[in-house]
JSON list of C-alpha atoms in Angstrom, two decimals:
[
{"chain": "A", "resi": 1, "resn": "UNK", "atom": "CA", "xyz": [27.74, 20.04, 1.11]},
{"chain": "A", "resi": 2, "resn": "UNK", "atom": "CA", "xyz": [25.27, 17.43, -0.16]},
{"chain": "A", "resi": 3, "resn": "UNK", "atom": "CA", "xyz": [23.47, 17.99, -3.46]},
{"chain": "A", "resi": 4, "resn": "UNK", "atom": "CA", "xyz": [19.75, 18.72, -3.30]},
{"chain": "A", "resi": 5, "resn": "UNK", "atom": "CA", "xyz": [17.46, 15.96, -4.56]},
{"chain": "A", "resi": 6, "resn": "UNK", "atom": "CA", "xyz": [14.36, 17.09, -6.43]},
{"chain": "A", "resi": 7, "resn": "UNK", "atom": "CA", "xyz": [11.20, 15.15, -5.51]},
{"chain": "A", "resi": 8, "resn": "UNK", "atom": "CA", "xyz": [7.51, 15.05, -6.42]},
{"chain": "A", "resi": 9, "resn": "UNK", "atom": "CA", "xyz": [4.50, 13.68, -4.52]},
{"chain": "A", "resi": 10, "resn": "UNK", "atom": "CA", "xyz": [1.64, 11.82, -6.23]},
{"chain": "A", "resi": 11, "resn": "UNK", "atom": "CA", "xyz": [-1.52, 11.28, -4.17]},
{"chain": "A", "resi": 12, "resn": "UNK", "atom": "CA", "xyz": [-5.17, 11.88, -5.04]},
{"chain": "A", "resi": 13, "resn": "UNK", "atom": "CA", "xyz": [-6.05, 12.88, -1.47]},
{"chain": "A", "resi": 14, "resn": "UNK", "atom": "CA", "xyz": [-5.11, 16.58, -1.07]},
{"chain": "A", "resi": 15, "resn": "UNK", "atom": "CA", "xyz": [-4.60, 16.39, 2.70]},
{"chain": "A", "resi": 16, "resn": "UNK", "atom": "CA", "xyz": [-2.35, 13.32, 2.45]},
{"chain": "A", "resi": 17, "resn": "UNK", "atom": "CA", "xyz": [-0.44, 14.86, -0.45]},
{"chain": "A", "resi": 18, "resn": "UNK", "atom": "CA", "xyz": [0.11, 18.02, 1.60]},
{"chain": "A", "resi": 19, "resn": "UNK", "atom": "CA", "xyz": [1.22, 16.02, 4.65]},
{"chain": "A", "resi": 20, "resn": "UNK", "atom": "CA", "xyz": [3.65, 13.97, 2.55]},
{"chain": "A", "resi": 21, "resn": "UNK", "atom": "CA", "xyz": [5.05, 17.11, 1.00]},
{"chain": "A", "resi": 22, "resn": "UNK", "atom": "CA", "xyz": [5.60, 18.67, 4.42]},
{"chain": "A", "resi": 23, "resn": "UNK", "atom": "CA", "xyz": [7.28, 15.48, 5.64]},
{"chain": "A", "resi": 24, "resn": "UNK", "atom": "CA", "xyz": [9.72, 15.42, 2.72]},
{"chain": "A", "resi": 25, "resn": "UNK", "atom": "CA", "xyz": [10.39, 19.14, 3.02]},
{"chain": "A", "resi": 26, "resn": "UNK", "atom": "CA", "xyz": [11.67, 18.50, 6.54]},
{"chain": "A", "resi": 27, "resn": "UNK", "atom": "CA", "xyz": [14.32, 16.09, 5.25]},
{"chain": "A", "resi": 28, "resn": "UNK", "atom": "CA", "xyz": [17.68, 17.72, 4.58]},
{"chain": "A", "resi": 29, "resn": "UNK", "atom": "CA", "xyz": [18.61, 18.13, 0.92]},
{"chain": "A", "resi": 30, "resn": "UNK", "atom": "CA", "xyz": [15.16, 17.13, -0.37]},
{"chain": "A", "resi": 31, "resn": "UNK", "atom": "CA", "xyz": [13.29, 19.73, -2.43]},
{"chain": "A", "resi": 32, "resn": "UNK", "atom": "CA", "xyz": [9.66, 18.95, -3.31]},
{"chain": "A", "resi": 33, "resn": "UNK", "atom": "CA", "xyz": [9.16, 20.42, -6.78]},
{"chain": "A", "resi": 34, "resn": "UNK", "atom": "CA", "xyz": [5.45, 19.71, -7.06]},
{"chain": "A", "resi": 35, "resn": "UNK", "atom": "CA", "xyz": [2.39, 17.58, -6.29]},
{"chain": "A", "resi": 36, "resn": "UNK", "atom": "CA", "xyz": [0.17, 15.60, -8.68]},
{"chain": "A", "resi": 37, "resn": "UNK", "atom": "CA", "xyz": [-3.21, 14.03, -7.93]},
{"chain": "A", "resi": 38, "resn": "UNK", "atom": "CA", "xyz": [-3.48, 11.46, -10.75]},
{"chain": "A", "resi": 39, "resn": "UNK", "atom": "CA", "xyz": [-1.35, 9.18, -12.87]},
{"chain": "A", "resi": 40, "resn": "UNK", "atom": "CA", "xyz": [-1.58, 11.46, -15.86]},
{"chain": "A", "resi": 41, "resn": "UNK", "atom": "CA", "xyz": [-0.74, 14.46, -13.69]},
{"chain": "A", "resi": 42, "resn": "UNK", "atom": "CA", "xyz": [2.32, 12.60, -12.36]},
{"chain": "A", "resi": 43, "resn": "UNK", "atom": "CA", "xyz": [3.62, 11.93, -15.87]},
{"chain": "A", "resi": 44, "resn": "UNK", "atom": "CA", "xyz": [3.13, 15.56, -16.90]},
{"chain": "A", "resi": 45, "resn": "UNK", "atom": "CA", "xyz": [4.70, 16.91, -13.71]},
{"chain": "A", "resi": 46, "resn": "UNK", "atom": "CA", "xyz": [7.69, 14.59, -14.03]},
{"chain": "A", "resi": 47, "resn": "UNK", "atom": "CA", "xyz": [8.22, 15.71, -17.61]},
{"chain": "A", "resi": 48, "resn": "UNK", "atom": "CA", "xyz": [8.19, 19.32, -16.44]},
{"chain": "A", "resi": 49, "resn": "UNK", "atom": "CA", "xyz": [10.41, 19.18, -13.35]},
{"chain": "A", "resi": 50, "resn": "UNK", "atom": "CA", "xyz": [12.57, 16.06, -14.03]},
{"chain": "A", "resi": 51, "resn": "UNK", "atom": "CA", "xyz": [12.49, 14.66, -10.45]},
{"chain": "A", "resi": 52, "resn": "UNK", "atom": "CA", "xyz": [15.01, 12.24, -9.01]},
{"chain": "A", "resi": 53, "resn": "UNK", "atom": "CA", "xyz": [12.61, 10.90, -6.36]},
{"chain": "A", "resi": 54, "resn": "UNK", "atom": "CA", "xyz": [8.88, 10.16, -6.61]},
{"chain": "A", "resi": 55, "resn": "UNK", "atom": "CA", "xyz": [6.62, 9.36, -3.66]},
{"chain": "A", "resi": 56, "resn": "UNK", "atom": "CA", "xyz": [3.75, 7.58, -5.39]},
{"chain": "A", "resi": 57, "resn": "UNK", "atom": "CA", "xyz": [0.43, 6.48, -3.91]},
{"chain": "A", "resi": 58, "resn": "UNK", "atom": "CA", "xyz": [-0.64, 3.11, -5.34]},
{"chain": "A", "resi": 59, "resn": "UNK", "atom": "CA", "xyz": [-4.36, 3.82, -5.67]},
{"chain": "A", "resi": 60, "resn": "UNK", "atom": "CA", "xyz": [-4.97, 6.70, -8.08]},
{"chain": "A", "resi": 61, "resn": "UNK", "atom": "CA", "xyz": [-8.25, 7.60, -9.83]},
{"chain": "A", "resi": 62, "resn": "UNK", "atom": "CA", "xyz": [-7.02, 6.88, -13.35]},
{"chain": "A", "resi": 63, "resn": "UNK", "atom": "CA", "xyz": [-4.16, 4.35, -13.07]},
{"chain": "A", "resi": 64, "resn": "UNK", "atom": "CA", "xyz": [-2.49, 1.95, -10.65]},
{"chain": "A", "resi": 65, "resn": "UNK", "atom": "CA", "xyz": [0.87, 2.71, -9.11]},
{"chain": "A", "resi": 66, "resn": "UNK", "atom": "CA", "xyz": [2.47, 0.06, -11.30]},
{"chain": "A", "resi": 67, "resn": "UNK", "atom": "CA", "xyz": [1.18, 1.64, -14.50]},
{"chain": "A", "resi": 68, "resn": "UNK", "atom": "CA", "xyz": [2.47, 5.05, -13.45]},
{"chain": "A", "resi": 69, "resn": "UNK", "atom": "CA", "xyz": [5.82, 3.59, -12.40]},
{"chain": "A", "resi": 70, "resn": "UNK", "atom": "CA", "xyz": [6.23, 1.87, -15.77]},
{"chain": "A", "resi": 71, "resn": "UNK", "atom": "CA", "xyz": [5.72, 5.14, -17.62]},
{"chain": "A", "resi": 72, "resn": "UNK", "atom": "CA", "xyz": [7.97, 7.11, -15.28]},
{"chain": "A", "resi": 73, "resn": "UNK", "atom": "CA", "xyz": [10.79, 4.56, -15.60]},
{"chain": "A", "resi": 74, "resn": "UNK", "atom": "CA", "xyz": [10.42, 4.48, -19.37]},
{"chain": "A", "resi": 75, "resn": "UNK", "atom": "CA", "xyz": [10.71, 8.26, -19.63]},
{"chain": "A", "resi": 76, "resn": "UNK", "atom": "CA", "xyz": [13.09, 8.81, -16.70]},
{"chain": "A", "resi": 77, "resn": "UNK", "atom": "CA", "xyz": [15.19, 5.63, -16.26]},
{"chain": "A", "resi": 78, "resn": "UNK", "atom": "CA", "xyz": [17.16, 6.96, -13.30]},
{"chain": "A", "resi": 79, "resn": "UNK", "atom": "CA", "xyz": [14.24, 8.19, -11.21]},
{"chain": "A", "resi": 80, "resn": "UNK", "atom": "CA", "xyz": [13.78, 6.51, -7.82]},
{"chain": "A", "resi": 81, "resn": "UNK", "atom": "CA", "xyz": [10.19, 5.55, -7.07]},
{"chain": "A", "resi": 82, "resn": "UNK", "atom": "CA", "xyz": [8.72, 4.92, -3.63]},
{"chain": "A", "resi": 83, "resn": "UNK", "atom": "CA", "xyz": [5.24, 3.43, -3.39]},
{"chain": "A", "resi": 84, "resn": "UNK", "atom": "CA", "xyz": [3.84, 5.24, -0.36]},
{"chain": "A", "resi": 85, "resn": "UNK", "atom": "CA", "xyz": [0.58, 3.51, 0.46]},
{"chain": "A", "resi": 86, "resn": "UNK", "atom": "CA", "xyz": [-1.98, 2.58, 3.06]},
{"chain": "A", "resi": 87, "resn": "UNK", "atom": "CA", "xyz": [-2.87, -0.63, 1.21]},
{"chain": "A", "resi": 88, "resn": "UNK", "atom": "CA", "xyz": [-1.29, -4.05, 1.81]},
{"chain": "A", "resi": 89, "resn": "UNK", "atom": "CA", "xyz": [0.60, -4.78, -1.41]},
{"chain": "A", "resi": 90, "resn": "UNK", "atom": "CA", "xyz": [2.39, -7.93, -0.26]},
{"chain": "A", "resi": 91, "resn": "UNK", "atom": "CA", "xyz": [0.89, -10.12, -2.99]},
{"chain": "A", "resi": 92, "resn": "UNK", "atom": "CA", "xyz": [1.92, -7.63, -5.67]},
{"chain": "A", "resi": 93, "resn": "UNK", "atom": "CA", "xyz": [5.53, -7.24, -4.59]},
{"chain": "A", "resi": 94, "resn": "UNK", "atom": "CA", "xyz": [6.99, -9.29, -7.45]},
{"chain": "A", "resi": 95, "resn": "UNK", "atom": "CA", "xyz": [5.17, -7.12, -9.98]},
{"chain": "A", "resi": 96, "resn": "UNK", "atom": "CA", "xyz": [6.28, -3.94, -8.25]},
{"chain": "A", "resi": 97, "resn": "UNK", "atom": "CA", "xyz": [9.90, -5.06, -8.15]},
{"chain": "A", "resi": 98, "resn": "UNK", "atom": "CA", "xyz": [9.80, -6.10, -11.80]},
{"chain": "A", "resi": 99, "resn": "UNK", "atom": "CA", "xyz": [8.92, -2.49, -12.57]},
{"chain": "A", "resi": 100, "resn": "UNK", "atom": "CA", "xyz": [12.00, -1.30, -10.68]},
{"chain": "A", "resi": 101, "resn": "UNK", "atom": "CA", "xyz": [10.26, 0.18, -7.67]},
{"chain": "A", "resi": 102, "resn": "UNK", "atom": "CA", "xyz": [12.92, 1.36, -5.19]},
{"chain": "A", "resi": 103, "resn": "UNK", "atom": "CA", "xyz": [10.79, 1.06, -2.10]},
{"chain": "A", "resi": 104, "resn": "UNK", "atom": "CA", "xyz": [7.39, 0.23, -0.68]},
{"chain": "A", "resi": 105, "resn": "UNK", "atom": "CA", "xyz": [6.51, 2.15, 2.46]},
{"chain": "A", "resi": 106, "resn": "UNK", "atom": "CA", "xyz": [3.40, 2.21, 4.63]},
{"chain": "A", "resi": 107, "resn": "UNK", "atom": "CA", "xyz": [1.85, 5.59, 5.33]},
{"chain": "A", "resi": 108, "resn": "UNK", "atom": "CA", "xyz": [1.69, 4.54, 8.98]},
{"chain": "A", "resi": 109, "resn": "UNK", "atom": "CA", "xyz": [5.46, 4.49, 9.57]},
{"chain": "A", "resi": 110, "resn": "UNK", "atom": "CA", "xyz": [7.13, 7.22, 11.59]},
{"chain": "A", "resi": 111, "resn": "UNK", "atom": "CA", "xyz": [8.79, 10.30, 10.18]},
{"chain": "A", "resi": 112, "resn": "UNK", "atom": "CA", "xyz": [12.15, 9.09, 11.44]},
{"chain": "A", "resi": 113, "resn": "UNK", "atom": "CA", "xyz": [11.70, 5.83, 9.52]},
{"chain": "A", "resi": 114, "resn": "UNK", "atom": "CA", "xyz": [10.88, 7.80, 6.38]},
{"chain": "A", "resi": 115, "resn": "UNK", "atom": "CA", "xyz": [14.13, 9.73, 6.79]},
{"chain": "A", "resi": 116, "resn": "UNK", "atom": "CA", "xyz": [16.13, 6.51, 6.98]},
{"chain": "A", "resi": 117, "resn": "UNK", "atom": "CA", "xyz": [14.27, 4.97, 4.05]},
{"chain": "A", "resi": 118, "resn": "UNK", "atom": "CA", "xyz": [14.87, 8.00, 1.82]},
{"chain": "A", "resi": 119, "resn": "UNK", "atom": "CA", "xyz": [18.56, 7.96, 2.70]},
{"chain": "A", "resi": 120, "resn": "UNK", "atom": "CA", "xyz": [18.83, 4.26, 1.82]},
{"chain": "A", "resi": 121, "resn": "UNK", "atom": "CA", "xyz": [16.97, 4.65, -1.47]},
{"chain": "A", "resi": 122, "resn": "UNK", "atom": "CA", "xyz": [19.09, 7.61, -2.53]},
{"chain": "A", "resi": 123, "resn": "UNK", "atom": "CA", "xyz": [22.09, 5.40, -1.76]},
{"chain": "A", "resi": 124, "resn": "UNK", "atom": "CA", "xyz": [20.81, 2.90, -4.36]},
{"chain": "A", "resi": 125, "resn": "UNK", "atom": "CA", "xyz": [19.15, 0.40, -2.02]},
{"chain": "A", "resi": 126, "resn": "UNK", "atom": "CA", "xyz": [15.70, -1.17, -2.37]},
{"chain": "A", "resi": 127, "resn": "UNK", "atom": "CA", "xyz": [13.63, -0.90, 0.82]},
{"chain": "A", "resi": 128, "resn": "UNK", "atom": "CA", "xyz": [10.80, -3.32, 1.63]},
{"chain": "A", "resi": 129, "resn": "UNK", "atom": "CA", "xyz": [8.89, -4.08, 4.84]},
{"chain": "A", "resi": 130, "resn": "UNK", "atom": "CA", "xyz": [10.23, -7.27, 6.42]},
{"chain": "A", "resi": 131, "resn": "UNK", "atom": "CA", "xyz": [6.69, -8.46, 7.05]},
{"chain": "A", "resi": 132, "resn": "UNK", "atom": "CA", "xyz": [6.02, -8.95, 3.33]},
{"chain": "A", "resi": 133, "resn": "UNK", "atom": "CA", "xyz": [9.07, -10.96, 2.35]},
{"chain": "A", "resi": 134, "resn": "UNK", "atom": "CA", "xyz": [7.72, -14.36, 3.41]},
{"chain": "A", "resi": 135, "resn": "UNK", "atom": "CA", "xyz": [4.53, -13.71, 1.44]},
{"chain": "A", "resi": 136, "resn": "UNK", "atom": "CA", "xyz": [6.22, -12.95, -1.86]},
{"chain": "A", "resi": 137, "resn": "UNK", "atom": "CA", "xyz": [5.20, -15.35, -4.62]},
{"chain": "A", "resi": 138, "resn": "UNK", "atom": "CA", "xyz": [6.37, -15.04, -8.20]},
{"chain": "A", "resi": 139, "resn": "UNK", "atom": "CA", "xyz": [3.58, -15.47, -10.74]},
{"chain": "A", "resi": 140, "resn": "UNK", "atom": "CA", "xyz": [3.79, -18.63, -12.81]},
{"chain": "A", "resi": 141, "resn": "UNK", "atom": "CA", "xyz": [3.61, -18.64, -16.59]},
{"chain": "A", "resi": 142, "resn": "UNK", "atom": "CA", "xyz": [0.17, -20.22, -16.53]},
{"chain": "A", "resi": 143, "resn": "UNK", "atom": "CA", "xyz": [-1.12, -17.46, -14.25]},
{"chain": "A", "resi": 144, "resn": "UNK", "atom": "CA", "xyz": [-0.01, -14.68, -16.60]},
{"chain": "A", "resi": 145, "resn": "UNK", "atom": "CA", "xyz": [-1.44, -16.26, -19.78]},
{"chain": "A", "resi": 146, "resn": "UNK", "atom": "CA", "xyz": [-5.03, -16.88, -18.66]},
{"chain": "A", "resi": 147, "resn": "UNK", "atom": "CA", "xyz": [-7.61, -16.16, -21.36]},
{"chain": "A", "resi": 148, "resn": "UNK", "atom": "CA", "xyz": [-10.81, -14.44, -20.24]},
{"chain": "A", "resi": 149, "resn": "UNK", "atom": "CA", "xyz": [-14.07, -14.44, -22.19]},
{"chain": "A", "resi": 150, "resn": "UNK", "atom": "CA", "xyz": [-15.30, -11.20, -23.78]},
{"chain": "A", "resi": 151, "resn": "UNK", "atom": "CA", "xyz": [-17.87, -10.82, -20.99]},
{"chain": "A", "resi": 152, "resn": "UNK", "atom": "CA", "xyz": [-15.21, -11.37, -18.33]},
{"chain": "A", "resi": 153, "resn": "UNK", "atom": "CA", "xyz": [-12.92, -8.83, -20.01]},
{"chain": "A", "resi": 154, "resn": "UNK", "atom": "CA", "xyz": [-15.74, -6.26, -20.04]},
{"chain": "A", "resi": 155, "resn": "UNK", "atom": "CA", "xyz": [-16.42, -6.87, -16.37]},
{"chain": "A", "resi": 156, "resn": "UNK", "atom": "CA", "xyz": [-12.74, -6.54, -15.45]},
{"chain": "A", "resi": 157, "resn": "UNK", "atom": "CA", "xyz": [-12.45, -3.35, -17.53]},
{"chain": "A", "resi": 158, "resn": "UNK", "atom": "CA", "xyz": [-15.21, -1.83, -15.41]},
{"chain": "A", "resi": 159, "resn": "UNK", "atom": "CA", "xyz": [-13.46, -2.97, -12.23]},
{"chain": "A", "resi": 160, "resn": "UNK", "atom": "CA", "xyz": [-10.23, -1.31, -13.41]},
{"chain": "A", "resi": 161, "resn": "UNK", "atom": "CA", "xyz": [-12.15, 1.93, -13.98]},
{"chain": "A", "resi": 162, "resn": "UNK", "atom": "CA", "xyz": [-13.37, 1.81, -10.38]},
{"chain": "A", "resi": 163, "resn": "UNK", "atom": "CA", "xyz": [-17.03, 0.99, -11.08]},
{"chain": "A", "resi": 164, "resn": "UNK", "atom": "CA", "xyz": [-19.00, -0.23, -8.07]},
{"chain": "A", "resi": 165, "resn": "UNK", "atom": "CA", "xyz": [-20.63, -3.66, -8.05]},
{"chain": "A", "resi": 166, "resn": "UNK", "atom": "CA", "xyz": [-24.02, -1.90, -8.14]},
{"chain": "A", "resi": 167, "resn": "UNK", "atom": "CA", "xyz": [-23.09, 0.08, -11.24]},
{"chain": "A", "resi": 168, "resn": "UNK", "atom": "CA", "xyz": [-21.66, -3.00, -12.96]},
{"chain": "A", "resi": 169, "resn": "UNK", "atom": "CA", "xyz": [-24.85, -4.94, -12.19]},
{"chain": "A", "resi": 170, "resn": "UNK", "atom": "CA", "xyz": [-26.91, -2.16, -13.78]},
{"chain": "A", "resi": 171, "resn": "UNK", "atom": "CA", "xyz": [-24.79, -2.14, -16.93]},
{"chain": "A", "resi": 172, "resn": "UNK", "atom": "CA", "xyz": [-24.84, -5.92, -17.29]},
{"chain": "A", "resi": 173, "resn": "UNK", "atom": "CA", "xyz": [-28.53, -6.21, -16.33]},
{"chain": "A", "resi": 174, "resn": "UNK", "atom": "CA", "xyz": [-27.78, -8.72, -13.60]},
{"chain": "A", "resi": 175, "resn": "UNK", "atom": "CA", "xyz": [-27.93, -8.76, -9.81]},
{"chain": "A", "resi": 176, "resn": "UNK", "atom": "CA", "xyz": [-25.11, -7.59, -7.57]},
{"chain": "A", "resi": 177, "resn": "UNK", "atom": "CA", "xyz": [-24.80, -11.19, -6.35]},
{"chain": "A", "resi": 178, "resn": "UNK", "atom": "CA", "xyz": [-24.29, -12.35, -9.95]},
{"chain": "A", "resi": 179, "resn": "UNK", "atom": "CA", "xyz": [-21.47, -9.83, -10.34]},
{"chain": "A", "resi": 180, "resn": "UNK", "atom": "CA", "xyz": [-19.85, -11.23, -7.22]},
{"chain": "A", "resi": 181, "resn": "UNK", "atom": "CA", "xyz": [-20.17, -14.77, -8.58]},
{"chain": "A", "resi": 182, "resn": "UNK", "atom": "CA", "xyz": [-18.67, -13.73, -11.93]},
{"chain": "A", "resi": 183, "resn": "UNK", "atom": "CA", "xyz": [-15.72, -12.16, -10.14]},
{"chain": "A", "resi": 184, "resn": "UNK", "atom": "CA", "xyz": [-15.15, -15.26, -8.02]},
{"chain": "A", "resi": 185, "resn": "UNK", "atom": "CA", "xyz": [-14.91, -17.33, -11.20]},
{"chain": "A", "resi": 186, "resn": "UNK", "atom": "CA", "xyz": [-12.50, -14.81, -12.73]},
{"chain": "A", "resi": 187, "resn": "UNK", "atom": "CA", "xyz": [-10.35, -14.85, -9.59]},
{"chain": "A", "resi": 188, "resn": "UNK", "atom": "CA", "xyz": [-10.26, -18.66, -9.69]},
{"chain": "A", "resi": 189, "resn": "UNK", "atom": "CA", "xyz": [-9.33, -18.63, -13.36]},
{"chain": "A", "resi": 190, "resn": "UNK", "atom": "CA", "xyz": [-6.55, -16.10, -12.76]},
{"chain": "A", "resi": 191, "resn": "UNK", "atom": "CA", "xyz": [-5.32, -17.86, -9.64]},
{"chain": "A", "resi": 192, "resn": "UNK", "atom": "CA", "xyz": [-5.73, -14.75, -7.48]},
{"chain": "A", "resi": 193, "resn": "UNK", "atom": "CA", "xyz": [-7.51, -14.09, -4.21]},
{"chain": "A", "resi": 194, "resn": "UNK", "atom": "CA", "xyz": [-8.29, -10.40, -4.20]},
{"chain": "A", "resi": 195, "resn": "UNK", "atom": "CA", "xyz": [-9.64, -7.57, -6.32]},
{"chain": "A", "resi": 196, "resn": "UNK", "atom": "CA", "xyz": [-6.33, -5.73, -6.38]},
{"chain": "A", "resi": 197, "resn": "UNK", "atom": "CA", "xyz": [-4.46, -8.86, -7.53]},
{"chain": "A", "resi": 198, "resn": "UNK", "atom": "CA", "xyz": [-7.02, -9.39, -10.30]},
{"chain": "A", "resi": 199, "resn": "UNK", "atom": "CA", "xyz": [-6.69, -5.80, -11.47]},
{"chain": "A", "resi": 200, "resn": "UNK", "atom": "CA", "xyz": [-2.92, -6.02, -11.55]},
{"chain": "A", "resi": 201, "resn": "UNK", "atom": "CA", "xyz": [-2.96, -9.30, -13.49]},
{"chain": "A", "resi": 202, "resn": "UNK", "atom": "CA", "xyz": [-5.58, -8.00, -15.93]},
{"chain": "A", "resi": 203, "resn": "UNK", "atom": "CA", "xyz": [-3.88, -4.66, -16.75]},
{"chain": "A", "resi": 204, "resn": "UNK", "atom": "CA", "xyz": [-0.72, -6.60, -17.65]},
{"chain": "A", "resi": 205, "resn": "UNK", "atom": "CA", "xyz": [-2.55, -8.95, -19.99]},
{"chain": "A", "resi": 206, "resn": "UNK", "atom": "CA", "xyz": [-2.58, -8.92, -23.79]},
{"chain": "A", "resi": 207, "resn": "UNK", "atom": "CA", "xyz": [-6.37, -8.82, -23.71]},
{"chain": "A", "resi": 208, "resn": "UNK", "atom": "CA", "xyz": [-6.37, -5.54, -21.79]},
{"chain": "A", "resi": 209, "resn": "UNK", "atom": "CA", "xyz": [-3.85, -4.04, -24.22]},
{"chain": "A", "resi": 210, "resn": "UNK", "atom": "CA", "xyz": [-6.01, -5.15, -27.15]},
{"chain": "A", "resi": 211, "resn": "UNK", "atom": "CA", "xyz": [-9.10, -3.59, -25.54]},
{"chain": "A", "resi": 212, "resn": "UNK", "atom": "CA", "xyz": [-7.27, -0.27, -25.19]},
{"chain": "A", "resi": 213, "resn": "UNK", "atom": "CA", "xyz": [-6.10, -0.39, -28.80]},
{"chain": "A", "resi": 214, "resn": "UNK", "atom": "CA", "xyz": [-9.71, -0.86, -29.90]},
{"chain": "A", "resi": 215, "resn": "UNK", "atom": "CA", "xyz": [-10.86, 1.93, -27.61]},
{"chain": "A", "resi": 216, "resn": "UNK", "atom": "CA", "xyz": [-12.69, -0.55, -25.35]}
]
């Protein structure tokens, strides 16, 4: 008889979290021990139930999936983490893998595929969509050591917190178009092409860590 694997679901959308829980509950030998709706909630739940498998949405209200994964792996080195997302994370795959993600799965795949993926991950395999492999690009040293100005750091900090362009424009006393222009320059400086890439690069930077230490 196979041993039961304890799992948790992390998703800020209650209906999706419930659907994911039901899906996992239908897989033999998987026991869903709880659901969290934020990064902080995931860390607290994991500390309480000690899961072996985590189905983690990438976009959470307080943290990115990578940030949550880093904390989970630090506190629970043997936990297997599946990023279960509706967002294309192809460009971030190197970062995700460097944080020991065990799988990246689209929320659009079939239940049967999920069953196979879970089985492979529990058998110590890493599962990735074939469609993303050719797009993987490791970040260069120059890309990870870009220095932003104080103003650019403040703008990126607001982006990380989920502020809208309209709200950022109000806080900086500029137009929405100016915010867009600022962000284009930041993207060029970072060598990225999208908001999600910029966020990921910024939250891994020394400048972001220094801002947090200062309470910025």
